[in-house]
Every structure is written in structure tokens, then in C-alpha cells.
Amino acid sequence: MRIDFYQLAGTPAEQVIATLAEKILDGDGRLLIVAEDEAQLARLDRILWDQGSASFLPHGVAGGADDARQPILLSSSPDAPNQARNMLIADGQWREAALTYDRSFYLFDSDTLEGARLAWKLLAGRDGVERRYWAREGGRWVKKA
Amino acid sequence: MAATRTFSIIKPDATRRNLTGAVTKMLEDAGLRVVASKRIHMTRDQAEGFYAVHRERPFFNDLCTFMTSGPVVVQVLEGENAVLRNREVMGATNPEQAAEGTIRKSYAESIEANSVHGSDSDENAAIEIAYFFKPEEIVG
């Protein structure tokens, strides 16, 4: 599996999430977006109705009757009833369950930097895990490692 | 080339943040003319009808709930290649790929989103315009 670390450094998480989510949907993939805070999930829910080149990014908040059918599911749990093979950690809190997906995205900022550093070290040399680290440079994402 | 028309919705989050004028100015600066416009609070029936193509999709109810969560501004825009021009000015999801002058490029940091809906084809534009406007309400 592959995990991409994104250091936000002032870039709004929602902006990065929308871009990644649209790419995954364009590739016919499904996505689980995880955050512990219900307020953050509610905010993401609202913003995703305003995103996407067509008009919105189709999604649902976990706990509904149609969780299994949602292209993008917002949840506080790292389990994916929608059978997503892609997971995105939106709140900077590392979760080992990220390693059970084909691909995971880990967004962190200055407040969660230490946790990200620790996760990066813990994953070093782990069999079957490919790490990538992206940072903003000159307004663009640059692969740093 | 003859002018064509497209349909646009300024969504609840944008109207809530008092961005109707800012978004409209960007549309006009892009060469589009607002030939009809009204601020409405969509009823549930209106939203369900407008998004009927998604009726069987799992997100349908939530989408309708969002679109009825506050006022929206529905507009008819006119200009050369209006559908394409409107989608250009909305901009790509990724602000890095959005061209200068697009809504996303200009407001990605501050309004978090494009906050607008734009028709994806001339055929759908005609359907969407007719859904919200009578012919006499459109003044070219």
C-alpha cells in the first residue's frame, strides 16, 4: 500500500481534500474521509456540496441508510462500509487502520506535526508500505521524500 | 459566433457569506451577461425536481437538504459559448490548475469553494433554464 503525507502549512485542508477526492472519483474509486471531530465532519459535508468541477462532490456522512453506496463517506471511524480502498485522514491524527487500505492520505499541519513525524518514522522499512511526503513550495505541491 | 445561454446557481454558502455580487462580477468580467436573475429559497420539491437525475443515488437527500438550507441565486447567463465560458470561469477544483480570473483561483483561499453550479451542456442548460424561468423573465 501507499501512504501520502501532506503537510498543509496554511493550505486549507478542504481544498486539498476536494482535489484528491475528485481525482479518486474520476478514477472510479471510492473514498473514506476520517476525522474525530463532528464539527469538522459537518463542515466538510457542507463544503463538498460546493466542490467539484461539475458542481458538487457526491458524498454522505456515516450513519445513514445508504452508507454502503456512498462514493465518498465522511466518518469518525476508520472502517469503510462503502468498500472504499482509499482513506484520507483529515484531522492530523494518525490511525494504523490507514495501512489496511490500498492508498491513504494523511493531512497534517503545525499542530499535528509531531504525530506525523512519529508516524513517518514508525512506517520506515515496514514491508509493503510506500511512503511519500508532500509539502507546499511556491504555491505548488512538491514531493520531498 | 452567436450568443448562447447557460444556467447558473450561486449556492447557499455563497449567499450566506454575501458573495452574490462578487461572484456575479466575475461572471460579467468573463464576458457573460446576466439576462435573468432571481434570489429564491428553493423548496424541497424544486430541489428534488432539479436534481431528479440523481434521485436513485445515495447522496440525493443530503444534496437536496443542502440546496434548500438557505437562499440561492438562479441566473441565466448569455455570451459566446456560454456553457463553456461559465465552466471556465468557475475554474478547476485544484486552484493550482485554475486559470487566472477564475472564481476558484480568486477565492479558493477565502470562500473555500466555487460556490456555483453551472450547466454542463447546451442541452442541459435549456432544461435547467426552463425549470426556473419563464421566457418573459429572460431579457436579453
CSV table of C-alpha atoms in Angstrom, one decimal:
chain,number,residue,atom,x,y,z
A,1,MET,CA,0.0,0.0,0.0
A,2,ARG,CA,1.0,3.6,-0.4
A,3,ILE,CA,0.6,6.5,2.0
A,4,ASP,CA,1.0,10.1,1.1
A,5,PHE,CA,1.8,12.6,3.9
A,6,TYR,CA,0.6,16.1,3.1
A,7,GLN,CA,2.0,19.0,5.2
A,8,LEU,CA,-0.7,21.7,4.9
A,9,ALA,CA,1.3,24.7,6.1
A,10,GLY,CA,-1.6,27.1,5.8
A,11,THR,CA,-3.3,25.5,2.8
A,12,PRO,CA,-6.9,24.8,3.7
A,13,ALA,CA,-7.5,21.1,4.3
A,14,GLU,CA,-10.8,21.3,2.4
A,15,GLN,CA,-9.0,22.5,-0.7
A,16,VAL,CA,-6.6,19.5,-0.7
A,17,ILE,CA,-9.4,17.1,0.2
A,18,ALA,CA,-11.6,18.3,-2.7
A,19,THR,CA,-8.7,17.9,-5.2
A,20,LEU,CA,-7.8,14.4,-4.0
A,21,ALA,CA,-11.4,13.3,-3.8
A,22,GLU,CA,-12.2,14.5,-7.3
A,23,LYS,CA,-9.2,12.6,-8.7
A,24,ILE,CA,-10.3,9.4,-6.9
A,25,LEU,CA,-13.9,9.7,-8.2
A,26,ASP,CA,-12.6,10.3,-11.7
A,27,GLY,CA,-10.8,7.0,-11.4
A,28,ASP,CA,-14.0,5.3,-10.3
A,29,GLY,CA,-12.6,4.8,-6.8
A,30,ARG,CA,-14.3,5.4,-3.5
A,31,LEU,CA,-13.0,7.3,-0.6
A,32,LEU,CA,-13.4,7.3,3.2
A,33,ILE,CA,-12.6,10.6,4.9
A,34,VAL,CA,-11.9,10.3,8.6
A,35,ALA,CA,-12.0,12.9,11.3
A,36,GLU,CA,-12.8,12.6,15.0
A,37,ASP,CA,-14.5,16.0,15.4
A,38,GLU,CA,-18.2,16.0,14.4
A,39,ALA,CA,-18.0,19.7,13.7
A,40,GLN,CA,-15.1,19.2,11.2
A,41,LEU,CA,-17.1,16.4,9.5
A,42,ALA,CA,-20.2,18.7,9.3
A,43,ARG,CA,-18.0,21.4,7.8
A,44,LEU,CA,-16.6,19.0,5.2
A,45,ASP,CA,-20.0,17.8,4.4
A,46,ARG,CA,-21.2,21.3,3.6
A,47,ILE,CA,-18.1,22.2,1.6
A,48,LEU,CA,-18.2,19.1,-0.6
A,49,TRP,CA,-21.6,20.2,-1.8
A,50,ASP,CA,-19.8,23.3,-3.1
A,51,GLN,CA,-16.9,21.5,-4.8
A,52,GLY,CA,-16.1,19.6,-7.9
A,53,SER,CA,-15.8,20.7,-11.5
A,54,ALA,CA,-19.4,19.7,-12.2
A,55,SER,CA,-21.0,21.4,-9.2
A,56,PHE,CA,-20.5,19.1,-6.1
A,57,LEU,CA,-18.7,16.0,-4.9
A,58,PRO,CA,-21.2,13.3,-4.2
A,59,HIS,CA,-20.9,12.1,-0.6
A,60,GLY,CA,-22.6,11.2,2.6
A,61,VAL,CA,-22.0,11.3,6.4
A,62,ALA,CA,-21.7,7.9,8.0
A,63,GLY,CA,-24.7,6.7,9.9
A,64,GLY,CA,-27.2,6.9,7.1
A,65,ALA,CA,-29.1,4.1,5.5
A,66,ASP,CA,-27.0,4.3,2.3
A,67,ASP,CA,-23.5,4.2,3.7
A,68,ALA,CA,-22.6,1.2,1.7
A,69,ARG,CA,-23.4,3.0,-1.6
A,70,GLN,CA,-21.7,6.4,-0.9
A,71,PRO,CA,-18.9,7.3,-3.3
A,72,ILE,CA,-17.3,9.4,-0.5
A,73,LEU,CA,-18.1,8.7,3.1
A,74,LEU,CA,-17.3,11.1,6.0
A,75,SER,CA,-16.8,9.2,9.2
A,76,SER,CA,-15.2,9.3,12.6
A,77,SER,CA,-14.4,5.6,12.2
A,78,PRO,CA,-11.6,4.2,10.1
A,79,ASP,CA,-13.9,1.4,8.8
A,80,ALA,CA,-15.3,1.8,5.3
A,81,PRO,CA,-18.8,0.4,4.9
A,82,ASN,CA,-18.7,1.9,1.4
A,83,GLN,CA,-16.0,-0.5,0.4
A,84,ALA,CA,-13.5,2.3,-0.2
A,85,ARG,CA,-10.0,1.3,-0.9
A,86,ASN,CA,-8.8,4.9,-0.3
A,87,MET,CA,-8.7,6.6,3.1
A,88,LEU,CA,-8.0,10.2,3.9
A,89,ILE,CA,-7.1,11.3,7.5
A,90,ALA,CA,-8.4,14.9,7.7
A,91,ASP,CA,-7.7,15.7,11.3
A,92,GLY,CA,-3.9,15.0,11.6
A,93,GLN,CA,-4.5,12.2,14.0
A,94,TRP,CA,-2.6,9.1,12.7
A,95,ARG,CA,-4.5,5.8,12.6
A,96,GLU,CA,-2.9,2.4,12.0
A,97,ALA,CA,-6.1,1.4,10.1
A,98,ALA,CA,-4.7,3.6,7.2
A,99,LEU,CA,-2.4,0.7,6.4
A,100,THR,CA,-5.3,-1.6,5.6
A,101,TYR,CA,-6.3,0.4,2.5
A,102,ASP,CA,-4.7,0.4,-0.9
A,103,ARG,CA,-3.9,4.0,-0.6
A,104,SER,CA,-4.1,6.5,2.2
A,105,PHE,CA,-3.7,10.2,2.5
A,106,TYR,CA,-2.6,11.8,5.8
A,107,LEU,CA,-3.1,15.5,6.1
A,108,PHE,CA,-1.3,17.3,9.0
A,109,ASP,CA,-0.4,20.9,10.0
A,110,SER,CA,1.8,22.5,12.5
A,111,ASP,CA,-0.4,21.4,15.4
A,112,THR,CA,-0.1,17.8,14.4
A,113,LEU,CA,3.4,17.8,13.1
A,114,GLU,CA,4.9,15.7,15.9
A,115,GLY,CA,2.4,13.0,15.4
A,116,ALA,CA,3.2,13.0,11.6
A,117,ARG,CA,6.9,12.7,12.3
A,118,LEU,CA,6.4,9.8,14.6
A,119,ALA,CA,4.1,8.0,12.1
A,120,TRP,CA,6.7,8.6,9.3
A,121,LYS,CA,9.4,7.0,11.5
A,122,LEU,CA,7.2,4.1,12.5
A,123,LEU,CA,6.4,3.3,8.9
A,124,ALA,CA,10.1,3.3,7.8
A,125,GLY,CA,11.0,-0.1,6.4
A,126,ARG,CA,7.6,-1.5,7.0
A,127,ASP,CA,7.0,-4.3,4.5
A,128,GLY,CA,4.6,-3.4,1.7
A,129,VAL,CA,4.3,0.3,2.7
A,130,GLU,CA,5.4,3.0,0.4
A,131,ARG,CA,5.7,6.5,2.0
A,132,ARG,CA,5.6,9.8,0.2
A,133,TYR,CA,5.9,13.2,1.7
A,134,TRP,CA,4.4,16.3,0.0
A,135,ALA,CA,5.0,19.9,1.0
A,136,ARG,CA,3.9,23.3,-0.4
A,137,GLU,CA,6.6,25.2,-2.2
A,138,GLY,CA,5.9,28.3,-4.3
A,139,GLY,CA,2.2,27.6,-4.2
A,140,ARG,CA,2.6,24.1,-5.5
A,141,TRP,CA,2.8,20.6,-4.0
A,142,VAL,CA,6.3,19.3,-4.2
A,143,LYS,CA,7.3,15.7,-3.4
A,144,LYS,CA,10.0,15.9,-0.8
A,145,ALA,CA,10.5,12.3,0.0
B,1,MET,CA,-20.5,33.3,-33.3
B,2,ALA,CA,-24.0,33.6,-32.0
B,3,ALA,CA,-24.5,34.0,-28.3
B,4,THR,CA,-25.7,31.1,-26.3
B,5,ARG,CA,-27.2,30.7,-22.8
B,6,THR,CA,-26.3,28.8,-19.7
B,7,PHE,CA,-27.8,28.4,-16.2
B,8,SER,CA,-26.0,29.2,-13.0
B,9,ILE,CA,-26.8,28.8,-9.3
B,10,ILE,CA,-25.0,30.8,-6.6
B,11,LYS,CA,-25.3,28.3,-3.8
B,12,PRO,CA,-26.4,28.8,-0.2
B,13,ASP,CA,-22.9,29.1,1.3
B,14,ALA,CA,-22.1,32.0,-1.1
B,15,THR,CA,-25.3,33.8,-0.5
B,16,ARG,CA,-24.9,33.4,3.3
B,17,ARG,CA,-21.5,35.0,3.0
B,18,ASN,CA,-22.8,37.9,1.0
B,19,LEU,CA,-20.8,36.9,-2.1
B,20,THR,CA,-23.6,37.2,-4.7
B,21,GLY,CA,-22.2,40.4,-6.1
B,22,ALA,CA,-18.6,39.2,-6.1
B,23,VAL,CA,-19.4,36.0,-7.9
B,24,THR,CA,-21.7,37.9,-10.4
B,25,LYS,CA,-18.9,40.4,-11.1
B,26,MET,CA,-16.6,37.6,-12.0
B,27,LEU,CA,-19.1,36.1,-14.4
B,28,GLU,CA,-19.6,39.5,-16.1
B,29,ASP,CA,-15.9,40.2,-16.2
B,30,ALA,CA,-15.6,36.9,-18.1
B,31,GLY,CA,-17.8,38.2,-20.8
B,32,LEU,CA,-21.1,36.7,-19.7
B,33,ARG,CA,-24.2,38.8,-19.4
B,34,VAL,CA,-26.8,38.2,-16.7
B,35,VAL,CA,-30.1,38.2,-18.7
B,36,ALA,CA,-32.2,36.8,-15.8
B,37,SER,CA,-31.6,36.6,-12.1
B,38,LYS,CA,-33.7,35.9,-9.0
B,39,ARG,CA,-32.9,35.1,-5.4
B,40,ILE,CA,-35.1,32.3,-4.2
B,41,HIS,CA,-35.3,29.8,-1.3
B,42,MET,CA,-35.7,26.5,-3.2
B,43,THR,CA,-38.5,24.4,-1.9
B,44,ARG,CA,-37.8,20.7,-1.3
B,45,ASP,CA,-39.9,19.9,-4.4
B,46,GLN,CA,-37.9,22.3,-6.5
B,47,ALA,CA,-34.6,20.8,-5.4
B,48,GLU,CA,-35.8,17.3,-5.9
B,49,GLY,CA,-37.0,18.1,-9.3
B,50,PHE,CA,-33.9,19.9,-10.3
B,51,TYR,CA,-31.7,17.0,-9.2
B,52,ALA,CA,-34.1,14.3,-10.3
B,53,VAL,CA,-31.3,12.7,-12.4
B,54,HIS,CA,-29.6,11.8,-9.1
B,55,ARG,CA,-32.8,10.5,-7.4
B,56,GLU,CA,-31.6,7.0,-7.1
B,57,ARG,CA,-28.1,8.0,-5.8
B,58,PRO,CA,-27.4,7.6,-2.1
B,59,PHE,CA,-26.5,11.3,-1.7
B,60,PHE,CA,-29.7,12.6,-3.2
B,61,ASN,CA,-31.5,13.6,0.1
B,62,ASP,CA,-28.4,15.3,1.5
B,63,LEU,CA,-27.8,17.2,-1.7
B,64,CYS,CA,-31.4,18.5,-1.6
B,65,THR,CA,-31.1,19.3,2.0
B,66,PHE,CA,-28.0,21.4,1.3
B,67,MET,CA,-29.6,23.3,-1.6
B,68,THR,CA,-32.6,24.1,0.5
B,69,SER,CA,-30.6,25.2,3.5
B,70,GLY,CA,-30.6,28.9,2.5
B,71,PRO,CA,-31.3,31.3,-0.3
B,72,VAL,CA,-29.7,30.7,-3.7
B,73,VAL,CA,-29.5,33.0,-6.8
B,74,VAL,CA,-30.5,31.4,-10.0
B,75,GLN,CA,-29.3,33.1,-13.2
B,76,VAL,CA,-29.4,32.9,-16.9
B,77,LEU,CA,-26.1,33.9,-18.5
B,78,GLU,CA,-25.6,34.8,-22.1
B,79,GLY,CA,-22.4,35.0,-24.1
B,80,GLU,CA,-20.4,33.3,-26.8
B,81,ASN,CA,-20.0,29.6,-25.8
B,82,ALA,CA,-21.8,30.4,-22.6
B,83,VAL,CA,-21.7,26.9,-21.1
B,84,LEU,CA,-18.0,26.5,-21.7
B,85,ARG,CA,-17.2,30.1,-20.7
B,86,ASN,CA,-19.1,29.7,-17.4
B,87,ARG,CA,-17.4,26.5,-16.6
B,88,GLU,CA,-14.0,28.1,-17.4
B,89,VAL,CA,-14.7,31.0,-15.0
B,90,MET,CA,-15.8,28.6,-12.3
B,91,GLY,CA,-12.4,27.1,-12.6
B,92,ALA,CA,-10.8,23.7,-11.9
B,93,THR,CA,-11.2,22.1,-8.4
B,94,ASN,CA,-7.5,22.4,-7.9
B,95,PRO,CA,-6.6,26.1,-7.7
B,96,GLU,CA,-3.1,25.3,-9.0
B,97,GLN,CA,-4.8,24.3,-12.2
B,98,ALA,CA,-7.4,27.0,-12.3
B,99,ALA,CA,-6.6,29.9,-14.7
B,100,GLU,CA,-6.2,33.5,-13.6
B,101,GLY,CA,-9.5,35.2,-13.3
B,102,THR,CA,-11.5,32.1,-12.3
B,103,ILE,CA,-13.7,32.1,-9.3
B,104,ARG,CA,-11.6,29.3,-7.8
B,105,LYS,CA,-8.3,31.0,-8.4
B,106,SER,CA,-9.5,34.2,-6.9
B,107,TYR,CA,-11.4,32.9,-4.0
B,108,ALA,CA,-10.1,29.4,-3.2
B,109,GLU,CA,-8.4,30.7,0.0
B,110,SER,CA,-11.3,32.8,1.2
B,111,ILE,CA,-14.5,31.2,0.1
B,112,GLU,CA,-13.2,27.6,0.1
B,113,ALA,CA,-15.2,26.6,-2.9
B,114,ASN,CA,-16.5,27.6,-6.3
B,115,SER,CA,-19.9,28.0,-4.7
B,116,VAL,CA,-21.7,27.9,-8.1
B,117,HIS,CA,-23.4,25.4,-10.2
B,118,GLY,CA,-23.0,25.7,-14.0
B,119,SER,CA,-24.8,23.7,-16.7
B,120,ASP,CA,-22.6,21.1,-18.3
B,121,SER,CA,-24.1,21.2,-21.8
B,122,ASP,CA,-26.3,23.4,-24.0
B,123,GLU,CA,-29.0,20.7,-23.8
B,124,ASN,CA,-29.0,20.7,-20.0
B,125,ALA,CA,-28.7,24.5,-19.9
B,126,ALA,CA,-32.0,24.8,-21.8
B,127,ILE,CA,-33.7,22.3,-19.5
B,128,GLU,CA,-32.3,24.0,-16.3
B,129,ILE,CA,-33.3,27.5,-17.5
B,130,ALA,CA,-36.8,26.3,-18.3
B,131,TYR,CA,-37.1,24.8,-14.9
B,132,PHE,CA,-36.6,28.1,-13.1
B,133,PHE,CA,-37.5,30.8,-15.6
B,134,LYS,CA,-40.5,31.7,-17.8
B,135,PRO,CA,-39.5,33.0,-21.3
B,136,GLU,CA,-40.7,36.5,-20.4
B,137,GLU,CA,-38.4,36.7,-17.4
B,138,ILE,CA,-35.4,36.5,-19.6
B,139,VAL,CA,-34.4,39.8,-21.1
B,140,GLY,CA,-31.5,39.6,-23.5
